[in-house]
Tab-separated table of C-alpha atoms and ligand atoms in Angstrom:
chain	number	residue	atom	x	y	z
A	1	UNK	CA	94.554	109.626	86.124
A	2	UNK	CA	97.167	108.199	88.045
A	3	UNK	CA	96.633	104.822	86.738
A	4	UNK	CA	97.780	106.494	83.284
A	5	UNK	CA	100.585	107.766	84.347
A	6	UNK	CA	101.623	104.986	85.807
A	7	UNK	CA	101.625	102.854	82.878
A	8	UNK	CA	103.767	106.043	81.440
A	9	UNK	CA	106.804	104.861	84.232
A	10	UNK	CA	108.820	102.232	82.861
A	11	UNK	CA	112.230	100.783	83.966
A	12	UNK	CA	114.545	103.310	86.146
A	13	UNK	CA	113.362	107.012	87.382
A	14	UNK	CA	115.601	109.432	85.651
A	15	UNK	CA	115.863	113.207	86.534
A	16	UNK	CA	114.340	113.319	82.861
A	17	UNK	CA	111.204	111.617	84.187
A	18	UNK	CA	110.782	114.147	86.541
A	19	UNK	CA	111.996	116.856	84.964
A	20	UNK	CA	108.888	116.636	82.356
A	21	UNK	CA	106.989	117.021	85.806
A	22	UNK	CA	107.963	120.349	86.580
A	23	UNK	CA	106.555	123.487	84.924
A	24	UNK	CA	109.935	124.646	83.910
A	25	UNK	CA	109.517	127.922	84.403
A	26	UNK	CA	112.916	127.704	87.010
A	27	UNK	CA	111.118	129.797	89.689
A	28	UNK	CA	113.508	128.852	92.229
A	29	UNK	CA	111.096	128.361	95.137
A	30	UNK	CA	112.298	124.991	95.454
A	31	UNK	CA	115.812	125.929	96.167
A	32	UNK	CA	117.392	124.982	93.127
A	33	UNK	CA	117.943	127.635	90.431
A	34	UNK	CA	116.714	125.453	87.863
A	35	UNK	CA	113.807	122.776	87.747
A	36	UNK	CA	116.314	120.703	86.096
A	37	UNK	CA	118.509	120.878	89.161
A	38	UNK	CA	115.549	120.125	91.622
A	39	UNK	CA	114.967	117.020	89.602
A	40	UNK	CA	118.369	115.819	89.667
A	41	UNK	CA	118.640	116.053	92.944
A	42	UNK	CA	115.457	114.863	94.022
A	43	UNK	CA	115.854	111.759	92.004
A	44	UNK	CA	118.986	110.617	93.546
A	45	UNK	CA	117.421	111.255	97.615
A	46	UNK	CA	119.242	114.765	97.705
A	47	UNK	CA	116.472	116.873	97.869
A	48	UNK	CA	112.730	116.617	99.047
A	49	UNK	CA	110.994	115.981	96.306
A	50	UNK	CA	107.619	118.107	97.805
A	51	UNK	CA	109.622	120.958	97.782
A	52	UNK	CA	108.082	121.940	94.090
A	53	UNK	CA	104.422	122.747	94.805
A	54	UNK	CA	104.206	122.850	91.269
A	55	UNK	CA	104.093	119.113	90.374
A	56	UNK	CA	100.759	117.233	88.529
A	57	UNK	CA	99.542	115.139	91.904
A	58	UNK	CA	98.618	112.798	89.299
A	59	UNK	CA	101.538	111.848	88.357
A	60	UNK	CA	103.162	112.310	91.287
A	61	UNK	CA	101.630	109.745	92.941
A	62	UNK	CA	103.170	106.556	90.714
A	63	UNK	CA	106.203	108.619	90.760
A	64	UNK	CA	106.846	108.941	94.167
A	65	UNK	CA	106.120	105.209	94.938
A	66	UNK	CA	108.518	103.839	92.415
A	67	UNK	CA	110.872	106.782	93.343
A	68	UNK	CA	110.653	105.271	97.160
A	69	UNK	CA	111.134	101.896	96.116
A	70	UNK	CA	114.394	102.903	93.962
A	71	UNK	CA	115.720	104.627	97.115
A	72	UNK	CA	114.808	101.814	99.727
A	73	UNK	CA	116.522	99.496	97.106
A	74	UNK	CA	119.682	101.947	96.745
A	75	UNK	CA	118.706	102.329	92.601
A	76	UNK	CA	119.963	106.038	91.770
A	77	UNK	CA	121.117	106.958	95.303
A	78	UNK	CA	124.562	108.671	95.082
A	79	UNK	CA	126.314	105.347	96.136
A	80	UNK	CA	129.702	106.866	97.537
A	81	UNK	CA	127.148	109.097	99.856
A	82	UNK	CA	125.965	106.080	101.747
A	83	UNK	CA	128.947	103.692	101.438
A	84	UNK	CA	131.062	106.579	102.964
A	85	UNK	CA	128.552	106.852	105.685
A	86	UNK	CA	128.024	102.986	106.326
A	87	UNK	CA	131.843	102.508	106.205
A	88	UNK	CA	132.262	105.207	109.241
A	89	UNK	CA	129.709	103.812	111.059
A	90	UNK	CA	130.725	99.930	110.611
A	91	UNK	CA	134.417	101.549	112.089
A	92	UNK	CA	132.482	102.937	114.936
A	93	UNK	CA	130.708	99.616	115.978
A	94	UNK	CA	134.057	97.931	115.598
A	95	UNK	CA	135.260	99.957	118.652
A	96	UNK	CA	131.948	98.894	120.816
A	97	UNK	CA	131.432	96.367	122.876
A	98	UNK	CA	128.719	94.432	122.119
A	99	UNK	CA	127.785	92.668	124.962
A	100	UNK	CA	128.034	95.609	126.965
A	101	UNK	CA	125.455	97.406	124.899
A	102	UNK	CA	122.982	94.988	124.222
A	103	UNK	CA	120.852	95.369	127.243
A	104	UNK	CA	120.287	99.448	126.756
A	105	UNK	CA	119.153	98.457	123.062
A	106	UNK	CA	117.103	95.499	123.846
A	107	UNK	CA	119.208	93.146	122.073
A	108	UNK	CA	120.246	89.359	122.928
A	109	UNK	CA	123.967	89.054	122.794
A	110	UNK	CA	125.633	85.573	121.180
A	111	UNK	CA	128.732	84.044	121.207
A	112	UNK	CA	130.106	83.766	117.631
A	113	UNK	CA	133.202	82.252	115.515
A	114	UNK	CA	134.793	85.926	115.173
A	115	UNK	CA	133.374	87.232	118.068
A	116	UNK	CA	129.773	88.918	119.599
A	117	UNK	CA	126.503	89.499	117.490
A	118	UNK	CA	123.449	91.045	118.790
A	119	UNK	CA	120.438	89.887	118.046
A	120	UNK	CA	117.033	92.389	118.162
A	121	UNK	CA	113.324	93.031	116.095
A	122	UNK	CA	113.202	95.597	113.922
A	123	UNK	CA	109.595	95.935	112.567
A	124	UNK	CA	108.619	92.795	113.842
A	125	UNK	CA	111.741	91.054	111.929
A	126	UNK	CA	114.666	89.377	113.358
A	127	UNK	CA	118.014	91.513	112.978
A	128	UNK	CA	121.659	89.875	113.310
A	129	UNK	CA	123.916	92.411	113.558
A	130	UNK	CA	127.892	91.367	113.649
A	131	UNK	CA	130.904	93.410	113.294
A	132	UNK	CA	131.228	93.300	110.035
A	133	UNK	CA	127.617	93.193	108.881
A	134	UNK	CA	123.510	93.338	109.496
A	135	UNK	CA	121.614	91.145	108.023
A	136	UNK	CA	117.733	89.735	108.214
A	137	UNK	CA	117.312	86.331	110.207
A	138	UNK	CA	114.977	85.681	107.092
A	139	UNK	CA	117.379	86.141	104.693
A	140	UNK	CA	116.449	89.237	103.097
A	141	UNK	CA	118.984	91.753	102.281
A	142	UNK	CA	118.195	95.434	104.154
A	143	UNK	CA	119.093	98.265	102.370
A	144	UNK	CA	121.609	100.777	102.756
A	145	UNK	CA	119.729	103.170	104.749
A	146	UNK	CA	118.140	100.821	106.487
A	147	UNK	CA	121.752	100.048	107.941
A	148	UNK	CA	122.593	103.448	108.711
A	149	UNK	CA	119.832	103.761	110.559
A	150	UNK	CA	120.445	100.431	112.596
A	151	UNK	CA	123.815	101.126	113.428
A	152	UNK	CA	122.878	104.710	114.777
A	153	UNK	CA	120.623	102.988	117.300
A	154	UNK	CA	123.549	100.681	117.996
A	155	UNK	CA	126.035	102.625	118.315
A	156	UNK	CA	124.543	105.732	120.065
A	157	UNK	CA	122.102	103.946	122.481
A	158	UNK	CA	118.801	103.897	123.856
A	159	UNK	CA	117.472	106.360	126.560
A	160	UNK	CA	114.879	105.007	129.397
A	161	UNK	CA	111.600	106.218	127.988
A	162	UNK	CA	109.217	108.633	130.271
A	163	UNK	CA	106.100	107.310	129.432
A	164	UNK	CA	104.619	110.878	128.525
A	165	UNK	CA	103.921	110.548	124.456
A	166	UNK	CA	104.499	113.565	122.605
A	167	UNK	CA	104.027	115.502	118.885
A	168	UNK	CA	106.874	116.339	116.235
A	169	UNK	CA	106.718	119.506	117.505
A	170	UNK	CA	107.324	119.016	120.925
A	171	UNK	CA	111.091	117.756	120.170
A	172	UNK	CA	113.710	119.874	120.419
A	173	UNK	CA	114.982	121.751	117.234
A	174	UNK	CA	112.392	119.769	115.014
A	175	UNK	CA	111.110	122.588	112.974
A	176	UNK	CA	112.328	121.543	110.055
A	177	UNK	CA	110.719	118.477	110.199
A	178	UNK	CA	107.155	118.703	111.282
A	179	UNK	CA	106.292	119.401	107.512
A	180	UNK	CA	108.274	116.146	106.255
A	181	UNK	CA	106.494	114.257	109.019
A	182	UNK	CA	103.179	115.165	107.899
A	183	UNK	CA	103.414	115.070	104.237
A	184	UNK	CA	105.440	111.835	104.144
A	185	UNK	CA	104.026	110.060	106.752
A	186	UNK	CA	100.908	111.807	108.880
A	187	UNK	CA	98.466	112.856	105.893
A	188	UNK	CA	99.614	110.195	103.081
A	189	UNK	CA	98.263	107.656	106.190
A	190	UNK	CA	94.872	109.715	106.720
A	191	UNK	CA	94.058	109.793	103.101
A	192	UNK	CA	94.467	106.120	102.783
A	193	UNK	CA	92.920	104.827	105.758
A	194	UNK	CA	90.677	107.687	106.999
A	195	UNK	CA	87.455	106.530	105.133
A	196	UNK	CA	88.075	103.116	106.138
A	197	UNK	CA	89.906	101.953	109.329
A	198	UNK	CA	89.055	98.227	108.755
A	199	UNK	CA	91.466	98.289	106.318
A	200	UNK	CA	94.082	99.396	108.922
A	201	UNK	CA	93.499	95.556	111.087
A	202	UNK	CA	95.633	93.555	107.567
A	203	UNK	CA	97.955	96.780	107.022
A	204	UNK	CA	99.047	96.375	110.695
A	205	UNK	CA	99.618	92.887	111.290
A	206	UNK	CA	103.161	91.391	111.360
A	207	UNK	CA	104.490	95.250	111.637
A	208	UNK	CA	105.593	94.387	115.445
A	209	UNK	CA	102.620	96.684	116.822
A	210	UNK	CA	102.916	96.091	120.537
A	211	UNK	CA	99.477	97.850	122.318
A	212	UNK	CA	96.463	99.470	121.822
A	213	UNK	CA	96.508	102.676	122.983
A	214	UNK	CA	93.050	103.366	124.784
A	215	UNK	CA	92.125	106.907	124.564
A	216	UNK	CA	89.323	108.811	124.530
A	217	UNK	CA	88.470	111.246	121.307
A	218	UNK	CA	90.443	108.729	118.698
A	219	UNK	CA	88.812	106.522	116.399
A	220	UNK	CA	92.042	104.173	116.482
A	221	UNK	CA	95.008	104.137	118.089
A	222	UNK	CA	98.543	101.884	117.860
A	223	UNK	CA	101.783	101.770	119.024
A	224	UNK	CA	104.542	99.664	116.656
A	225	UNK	CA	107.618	98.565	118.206
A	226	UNK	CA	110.155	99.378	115.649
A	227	UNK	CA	112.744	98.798	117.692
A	228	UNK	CA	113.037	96.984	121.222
A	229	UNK	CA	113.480	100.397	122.645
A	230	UNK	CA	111.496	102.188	120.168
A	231	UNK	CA	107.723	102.549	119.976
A	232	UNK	CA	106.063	105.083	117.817
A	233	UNK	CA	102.420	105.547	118.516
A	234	UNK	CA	99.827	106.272	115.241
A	235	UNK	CA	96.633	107.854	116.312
A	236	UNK	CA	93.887	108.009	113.689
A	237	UNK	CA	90.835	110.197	113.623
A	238	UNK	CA	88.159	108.826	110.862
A	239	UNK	CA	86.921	111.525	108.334
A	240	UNK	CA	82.819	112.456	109.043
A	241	UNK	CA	81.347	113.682	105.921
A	242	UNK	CA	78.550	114.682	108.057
A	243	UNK	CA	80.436	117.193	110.070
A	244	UNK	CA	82.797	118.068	107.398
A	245	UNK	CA	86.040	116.718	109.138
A	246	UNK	CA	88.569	115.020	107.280
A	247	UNK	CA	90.421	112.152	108.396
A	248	UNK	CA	93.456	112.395	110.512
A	249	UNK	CA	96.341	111.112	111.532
A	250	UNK	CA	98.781	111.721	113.923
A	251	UNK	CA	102.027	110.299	115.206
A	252	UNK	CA	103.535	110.293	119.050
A	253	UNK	CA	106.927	109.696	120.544
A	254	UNK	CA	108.009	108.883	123.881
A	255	UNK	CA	109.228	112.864	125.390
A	256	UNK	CA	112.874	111.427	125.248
A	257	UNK	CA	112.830	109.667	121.896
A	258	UNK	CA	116.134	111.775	120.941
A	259	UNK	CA	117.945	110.267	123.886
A	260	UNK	CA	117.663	107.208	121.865
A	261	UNK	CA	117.793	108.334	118.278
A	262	UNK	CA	118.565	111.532	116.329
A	263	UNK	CA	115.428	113.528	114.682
A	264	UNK	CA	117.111	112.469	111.533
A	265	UNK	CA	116.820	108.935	112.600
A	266	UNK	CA	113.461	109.229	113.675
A	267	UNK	CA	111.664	110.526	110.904
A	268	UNK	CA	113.023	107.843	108.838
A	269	UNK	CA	111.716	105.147	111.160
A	270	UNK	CA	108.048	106.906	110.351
A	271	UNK	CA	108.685	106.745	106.702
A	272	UNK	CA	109.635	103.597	106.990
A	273	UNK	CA	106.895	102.697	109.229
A	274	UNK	CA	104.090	104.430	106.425
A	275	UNK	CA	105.908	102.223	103.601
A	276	UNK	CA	105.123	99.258	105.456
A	277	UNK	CA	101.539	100.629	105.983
A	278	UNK	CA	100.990	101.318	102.517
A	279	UNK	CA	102.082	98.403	101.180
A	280	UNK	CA	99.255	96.003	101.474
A	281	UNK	CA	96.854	99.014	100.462
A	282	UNK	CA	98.332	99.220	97.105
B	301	LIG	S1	109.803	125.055	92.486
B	301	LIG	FE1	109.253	123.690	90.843
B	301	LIG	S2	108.876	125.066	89.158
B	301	LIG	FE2	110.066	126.242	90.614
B	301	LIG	S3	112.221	125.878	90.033
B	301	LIG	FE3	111.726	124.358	91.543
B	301	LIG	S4	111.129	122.628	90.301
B	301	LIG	FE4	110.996	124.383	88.971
């Protein structure tokens, strides 16, 4: 079924698209007075786009990926949103001092025409990051939010970790996100890799996974180094059909993750971090 709707999507997602989703009985439960308004907001990354239980998971599915894939690539997003925001935040690097904060990040520091540029990984990827720009040692263009969230980890620093891995839940104030963490990231990863954790070995490689966490009860268990000073650890337990468990998956952060990056930060690093997961699998 979601092969056929698939072949429905062509060219851009419009709120129209999604709009024909919705039962359009403007039931409100989404927040929006309208299911008009829901889609025309969730199509340009304003709203949460599970926030209408109501939608065909059929064609939701080949919705949502080409929907992700128009945001990563900045297609629909309200442009003066995140120009606004990357124009602040370029102004705010400006005033740092590069070399000074390149060892709390984990970055190299080199000399350059115009000044400093830090050098770091970022999901196994070389980053260049000047005061003017960031761009891919490889070449490839990173996307707007992609920048944001570079220059918050920049600009804001990184705290020493603890070493004691914790839940969502377990961060301060993260209420509001624990259900965006698991339907984004945490149960879209169990469904596609529960059954089947050799598949996990290809999806993982070249993602800048830096140990394998040893621990008792799990059926797998990762750490990827998203950043030099950020590791976000992906337990999996395998579904048993026996036993009637389904797969699951869970994610961990160090206990002082928000010393180094806000909550809104952070759950886009895990999004982030699925996308690159799921991409092999499709
Ligand atoms: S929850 Fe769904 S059906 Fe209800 S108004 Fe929002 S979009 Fe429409």
């Amino acid at each position: 079924m979601a092969d056929e709707w698939r072949e429905k999507l062509t060219g851009k997602l419009t709120p129209i698209h999604l709009y024909k989703l919705t039962p359009k009985t403007n039931c409100g439960e989404c927040g929006f007075l309208t299911c008009l308004a829901f889609a025309t907001q969730a199509v340009v990354a304003q709203a949460d786009i599970d926030a209408c239980a109501y939608l065909d998971p059929d064609a939701l599915k080949p919705f949502r990926e080409q929907l992700d894939e128009q945001h990563r690539s900045g297609i629909g997003v309200r442009r003066e949103g995140f120009e606004k925001a990357l124009e602040y935040l370029r102004g705010r690097l400006q005033q740092c001092d590069l070399r000074g904060v390149a060892p709390s990040i984990g970055a190299s520091c080199m000399e350059q025409n115009q000044g400093h540029a830090l050098e770091f990984e970022y999901f196994g990827e070389r980053v260049i990051v000047t005061k003017e720009d960031i761009r891919s040692s490889s070449g490839e263009e990173l996307n707007p939010w992609e920048k944001i969230f570079l220059y918050n980890y920049i600009i804001d620093g990184a705290a020493n970790p603890s070493g004691t891995w914790v839940g969502m839940e377990s961060l301060p104030n993260s209420v509001s996100k624990i259900k965006s963490l698991k339907t984004h990231c945490e149960n879209r990863l169990a469904k596609e890799f529960g059954g089947n954790l050799q598949k996990l070995s290809e999806a993982i490689s070249g993602l800048g996974q830096e140990i394998t966490a040893d621990l008792d009860q799990v059926d797998f268990a990762v750490g990827f180094k998203v950043l030099p000073k950020l590791t976000i650890r992906v337990l999996w337990w395998a579904e048993d059909l026996e036993e009637g468990f389904d797969s699951q998956v869970k994610f961990l952060f160090d206990s002082k993750v928000l010393g180094t990056l806000d909550l809104e930060s952070l759950l886009f690093a895990c999004e982030q971090l699925t996308e690159r997961l799921l991409k092999p699998a499709r």
